[in-house]
Coordinates of N, CA and C in Angstrom, one line a residue:
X1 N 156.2 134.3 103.5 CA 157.2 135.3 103.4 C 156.6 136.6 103.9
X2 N 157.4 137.8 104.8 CA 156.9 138.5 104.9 C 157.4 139.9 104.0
X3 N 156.3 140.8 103.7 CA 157.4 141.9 102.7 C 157.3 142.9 103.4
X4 N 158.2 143.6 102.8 CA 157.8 145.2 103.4 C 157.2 145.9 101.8
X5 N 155.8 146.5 102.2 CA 154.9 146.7 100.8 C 154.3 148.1 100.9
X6 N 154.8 148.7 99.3 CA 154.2 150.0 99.5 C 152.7 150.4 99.4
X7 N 152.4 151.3 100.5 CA 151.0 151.6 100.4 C 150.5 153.1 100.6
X8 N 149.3 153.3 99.7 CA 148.9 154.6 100.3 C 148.1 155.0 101.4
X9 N 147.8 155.8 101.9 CA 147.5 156.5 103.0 C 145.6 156.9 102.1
X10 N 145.0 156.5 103.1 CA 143.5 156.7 102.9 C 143.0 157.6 103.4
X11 N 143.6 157.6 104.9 CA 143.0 158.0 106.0 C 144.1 158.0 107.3
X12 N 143.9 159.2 108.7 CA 144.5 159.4 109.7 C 143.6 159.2 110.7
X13 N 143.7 158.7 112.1 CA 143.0 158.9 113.0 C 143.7 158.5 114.4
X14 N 143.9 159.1 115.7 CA 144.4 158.6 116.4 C 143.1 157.5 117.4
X15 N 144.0 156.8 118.1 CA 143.2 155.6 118.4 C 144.1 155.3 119.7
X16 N 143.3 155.3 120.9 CA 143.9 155.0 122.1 C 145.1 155.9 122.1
X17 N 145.3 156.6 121.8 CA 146.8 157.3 121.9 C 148.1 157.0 120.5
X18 N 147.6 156.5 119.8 CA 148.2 156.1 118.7 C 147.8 156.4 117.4
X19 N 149.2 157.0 116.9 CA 148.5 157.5 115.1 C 148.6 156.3 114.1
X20 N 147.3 155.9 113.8 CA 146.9 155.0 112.7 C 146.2 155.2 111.3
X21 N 146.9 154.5 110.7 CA 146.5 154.8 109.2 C 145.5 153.6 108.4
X22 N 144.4 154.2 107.8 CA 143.9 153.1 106.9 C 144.9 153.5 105.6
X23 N 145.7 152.1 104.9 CA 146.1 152.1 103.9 C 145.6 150.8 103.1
X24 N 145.8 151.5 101.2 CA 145.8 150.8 100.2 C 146.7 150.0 100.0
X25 N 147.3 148.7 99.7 CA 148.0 148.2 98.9 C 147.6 147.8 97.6
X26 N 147.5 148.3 96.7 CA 147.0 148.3 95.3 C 145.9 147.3 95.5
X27 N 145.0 148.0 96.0 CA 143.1 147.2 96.6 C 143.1 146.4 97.2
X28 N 144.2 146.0 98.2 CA 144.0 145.7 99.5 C 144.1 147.1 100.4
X29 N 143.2 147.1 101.7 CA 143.1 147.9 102.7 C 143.1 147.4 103.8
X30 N 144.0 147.9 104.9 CA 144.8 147.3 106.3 C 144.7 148.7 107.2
X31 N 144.8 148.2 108.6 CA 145.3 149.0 109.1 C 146.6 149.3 109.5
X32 N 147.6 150.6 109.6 CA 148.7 150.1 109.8 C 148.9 151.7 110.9
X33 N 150.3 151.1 112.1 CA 150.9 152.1 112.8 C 151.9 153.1 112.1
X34 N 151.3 154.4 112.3 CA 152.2 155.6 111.8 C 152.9 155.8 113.1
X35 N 153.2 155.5 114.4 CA 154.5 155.7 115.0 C 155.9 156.1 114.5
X36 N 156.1 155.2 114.0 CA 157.5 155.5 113.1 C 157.5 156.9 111.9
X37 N 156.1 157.3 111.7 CA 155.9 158.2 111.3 C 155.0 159.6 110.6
X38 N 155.4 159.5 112.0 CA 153.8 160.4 112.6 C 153.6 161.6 111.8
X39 N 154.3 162.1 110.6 CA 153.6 163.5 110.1 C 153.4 162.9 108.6
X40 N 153.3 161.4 108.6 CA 152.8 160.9 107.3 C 151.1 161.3 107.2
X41 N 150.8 162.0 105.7 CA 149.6 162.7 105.7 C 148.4 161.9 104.7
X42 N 147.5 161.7 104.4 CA 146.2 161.5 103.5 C 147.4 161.5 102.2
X43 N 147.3 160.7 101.3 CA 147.5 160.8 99.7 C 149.2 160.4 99.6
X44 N 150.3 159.8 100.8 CA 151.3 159.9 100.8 C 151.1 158.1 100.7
X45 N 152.5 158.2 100.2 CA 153.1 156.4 100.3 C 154.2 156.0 101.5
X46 N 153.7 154.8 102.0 CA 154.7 154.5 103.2 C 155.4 152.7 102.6
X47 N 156.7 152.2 103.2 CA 156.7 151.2 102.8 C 156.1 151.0 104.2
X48 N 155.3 149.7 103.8 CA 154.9 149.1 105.5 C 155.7 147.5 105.5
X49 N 156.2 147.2 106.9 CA 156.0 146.0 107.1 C 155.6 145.8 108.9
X50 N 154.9 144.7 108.7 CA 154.2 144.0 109.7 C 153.5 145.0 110.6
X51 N 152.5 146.1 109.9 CA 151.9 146.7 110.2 C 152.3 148.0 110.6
X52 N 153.5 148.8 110.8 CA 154.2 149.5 110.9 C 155.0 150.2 109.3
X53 N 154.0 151.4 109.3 CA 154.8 152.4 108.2 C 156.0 152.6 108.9
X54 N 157.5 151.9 107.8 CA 158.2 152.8 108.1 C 159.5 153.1 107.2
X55 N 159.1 154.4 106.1 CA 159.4 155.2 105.3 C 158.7 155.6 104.4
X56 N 158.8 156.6 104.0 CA 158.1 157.4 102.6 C 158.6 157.1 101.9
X57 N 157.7 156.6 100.4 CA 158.0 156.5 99.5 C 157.5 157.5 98.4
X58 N 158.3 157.7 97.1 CA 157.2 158.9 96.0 C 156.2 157.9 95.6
X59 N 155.4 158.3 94.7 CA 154.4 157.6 94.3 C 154.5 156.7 93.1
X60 N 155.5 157.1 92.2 CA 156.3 156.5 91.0 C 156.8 155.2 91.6
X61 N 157.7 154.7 92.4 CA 158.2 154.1 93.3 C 157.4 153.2 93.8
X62 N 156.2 153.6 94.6 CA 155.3 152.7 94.8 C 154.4 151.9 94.1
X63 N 154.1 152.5 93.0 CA 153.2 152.2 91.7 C 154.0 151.3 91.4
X64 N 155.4 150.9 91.0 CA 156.0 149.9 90.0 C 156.3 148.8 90.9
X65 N 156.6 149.3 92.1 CA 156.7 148.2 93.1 C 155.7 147.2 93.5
X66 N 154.4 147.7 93.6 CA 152.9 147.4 93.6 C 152.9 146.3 92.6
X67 N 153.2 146.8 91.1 CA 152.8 146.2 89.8 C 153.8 144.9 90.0
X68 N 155.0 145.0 90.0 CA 155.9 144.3 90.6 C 155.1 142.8 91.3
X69 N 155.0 143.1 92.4 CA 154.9 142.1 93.4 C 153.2 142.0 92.9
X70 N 152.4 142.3 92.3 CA 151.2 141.9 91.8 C 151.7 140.8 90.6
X71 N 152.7 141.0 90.0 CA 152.9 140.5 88.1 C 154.1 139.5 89.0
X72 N 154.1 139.0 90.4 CA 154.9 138.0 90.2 C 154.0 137.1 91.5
X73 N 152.7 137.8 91.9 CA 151.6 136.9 92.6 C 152.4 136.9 94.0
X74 N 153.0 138.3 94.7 CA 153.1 138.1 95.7 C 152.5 138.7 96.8
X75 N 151.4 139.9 96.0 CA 150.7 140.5 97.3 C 149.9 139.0 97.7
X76 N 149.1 138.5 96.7 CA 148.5 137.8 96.8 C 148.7 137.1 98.0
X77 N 149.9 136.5 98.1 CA 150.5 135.4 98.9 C 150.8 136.2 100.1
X78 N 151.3 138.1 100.4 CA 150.9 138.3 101.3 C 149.8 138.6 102.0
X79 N 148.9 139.2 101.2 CA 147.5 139.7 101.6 C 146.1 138.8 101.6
X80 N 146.6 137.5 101.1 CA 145.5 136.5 100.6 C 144.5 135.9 101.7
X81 N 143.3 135.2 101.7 CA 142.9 134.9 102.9 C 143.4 133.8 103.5
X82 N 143.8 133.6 104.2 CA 144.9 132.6 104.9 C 143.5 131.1 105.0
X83 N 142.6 131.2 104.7 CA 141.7 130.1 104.8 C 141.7 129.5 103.2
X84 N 141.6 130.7 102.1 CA 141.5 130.0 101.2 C 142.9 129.5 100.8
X85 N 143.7 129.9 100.7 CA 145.0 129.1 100.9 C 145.6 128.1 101.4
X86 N 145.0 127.7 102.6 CA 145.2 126.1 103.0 C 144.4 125.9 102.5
X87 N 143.4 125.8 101.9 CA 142.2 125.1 101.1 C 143.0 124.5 99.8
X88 N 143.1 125.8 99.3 CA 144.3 125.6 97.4 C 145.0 124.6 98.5
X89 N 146.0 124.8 99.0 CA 147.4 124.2 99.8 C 146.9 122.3 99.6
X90 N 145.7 122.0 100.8 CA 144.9 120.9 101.0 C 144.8 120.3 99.3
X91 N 143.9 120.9 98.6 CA 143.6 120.2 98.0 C 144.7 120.0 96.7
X92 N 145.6 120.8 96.8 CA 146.8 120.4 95.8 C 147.5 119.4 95.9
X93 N 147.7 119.1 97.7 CA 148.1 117.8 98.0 C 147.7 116.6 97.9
X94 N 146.3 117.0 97.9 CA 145.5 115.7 97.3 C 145.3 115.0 96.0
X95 N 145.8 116.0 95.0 CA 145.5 115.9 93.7 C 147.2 115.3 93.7
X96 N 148.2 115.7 94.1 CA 149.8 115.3 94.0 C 149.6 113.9 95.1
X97 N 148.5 113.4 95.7 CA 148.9 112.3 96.1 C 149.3 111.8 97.4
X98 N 149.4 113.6 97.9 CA 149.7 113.6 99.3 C 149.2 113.7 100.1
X99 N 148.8 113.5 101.4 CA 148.2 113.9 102.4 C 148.3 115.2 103.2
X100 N 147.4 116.1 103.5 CA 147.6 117.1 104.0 C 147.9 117.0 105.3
X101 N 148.6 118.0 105.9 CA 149.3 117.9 107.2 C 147.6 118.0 108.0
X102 N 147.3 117.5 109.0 CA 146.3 117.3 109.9 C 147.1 117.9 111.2
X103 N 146.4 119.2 112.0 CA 146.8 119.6 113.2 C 146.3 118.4 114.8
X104 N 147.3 118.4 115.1 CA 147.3 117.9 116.5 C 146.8 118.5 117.9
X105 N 145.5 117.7 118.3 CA 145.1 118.6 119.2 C 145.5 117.8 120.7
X106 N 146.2 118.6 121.8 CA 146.2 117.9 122.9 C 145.3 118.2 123.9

């Protein structure tokens, strides 16, 4: 699933011609495009999705939303390492009996 997740602003820097942000998602840190909103500053909340801030949020707003999607295990599932997760994924299937999907190489 993908979300659109509130984050704060760490840091500004342009990059190749582009304003980019290091942001927090309640202790995750990404980088994300301020395009959509280029006079977003240090200490501000953006919602982000798919790497693109795009809106302000207050910080009340982002905090419950944060807690939110932490107390229902979904940053996790967005921000998680995509290795250990097929790993859990793998070995759940094995314990339920199933076989894990095996990729096909041509």
């Amino acid at each position: 699933m993908c979300l659109a997740v509130p984050g704060r602003v760490l840091g500004v820097e342009e990059r190749d011609g582009t304003r980019m942000a290091t942001v927090d998602f309640g202790g995750v840190v990404k980088e994300v495009c301020l395009e959509y909103l280029p006079d977003l500053e240090v200490g501000e909340y953006a919602i982000v999705h798919v790497g693109f801030a795009l809106q302000r949020l207050d910080e009340e707003s982002a905090r419950r939303t944060l807690e939110l999607f932490e107390n229902l295990g979904m940053l996790q599932e967005e921000f998680g390492d995509p290795w250990e997760q097929a790993a859990q994924a793998a070995s759940a299937a094995r314990l339920g009996g199933e076989e894990p999907a095996r990729e096909v190489r041509r």
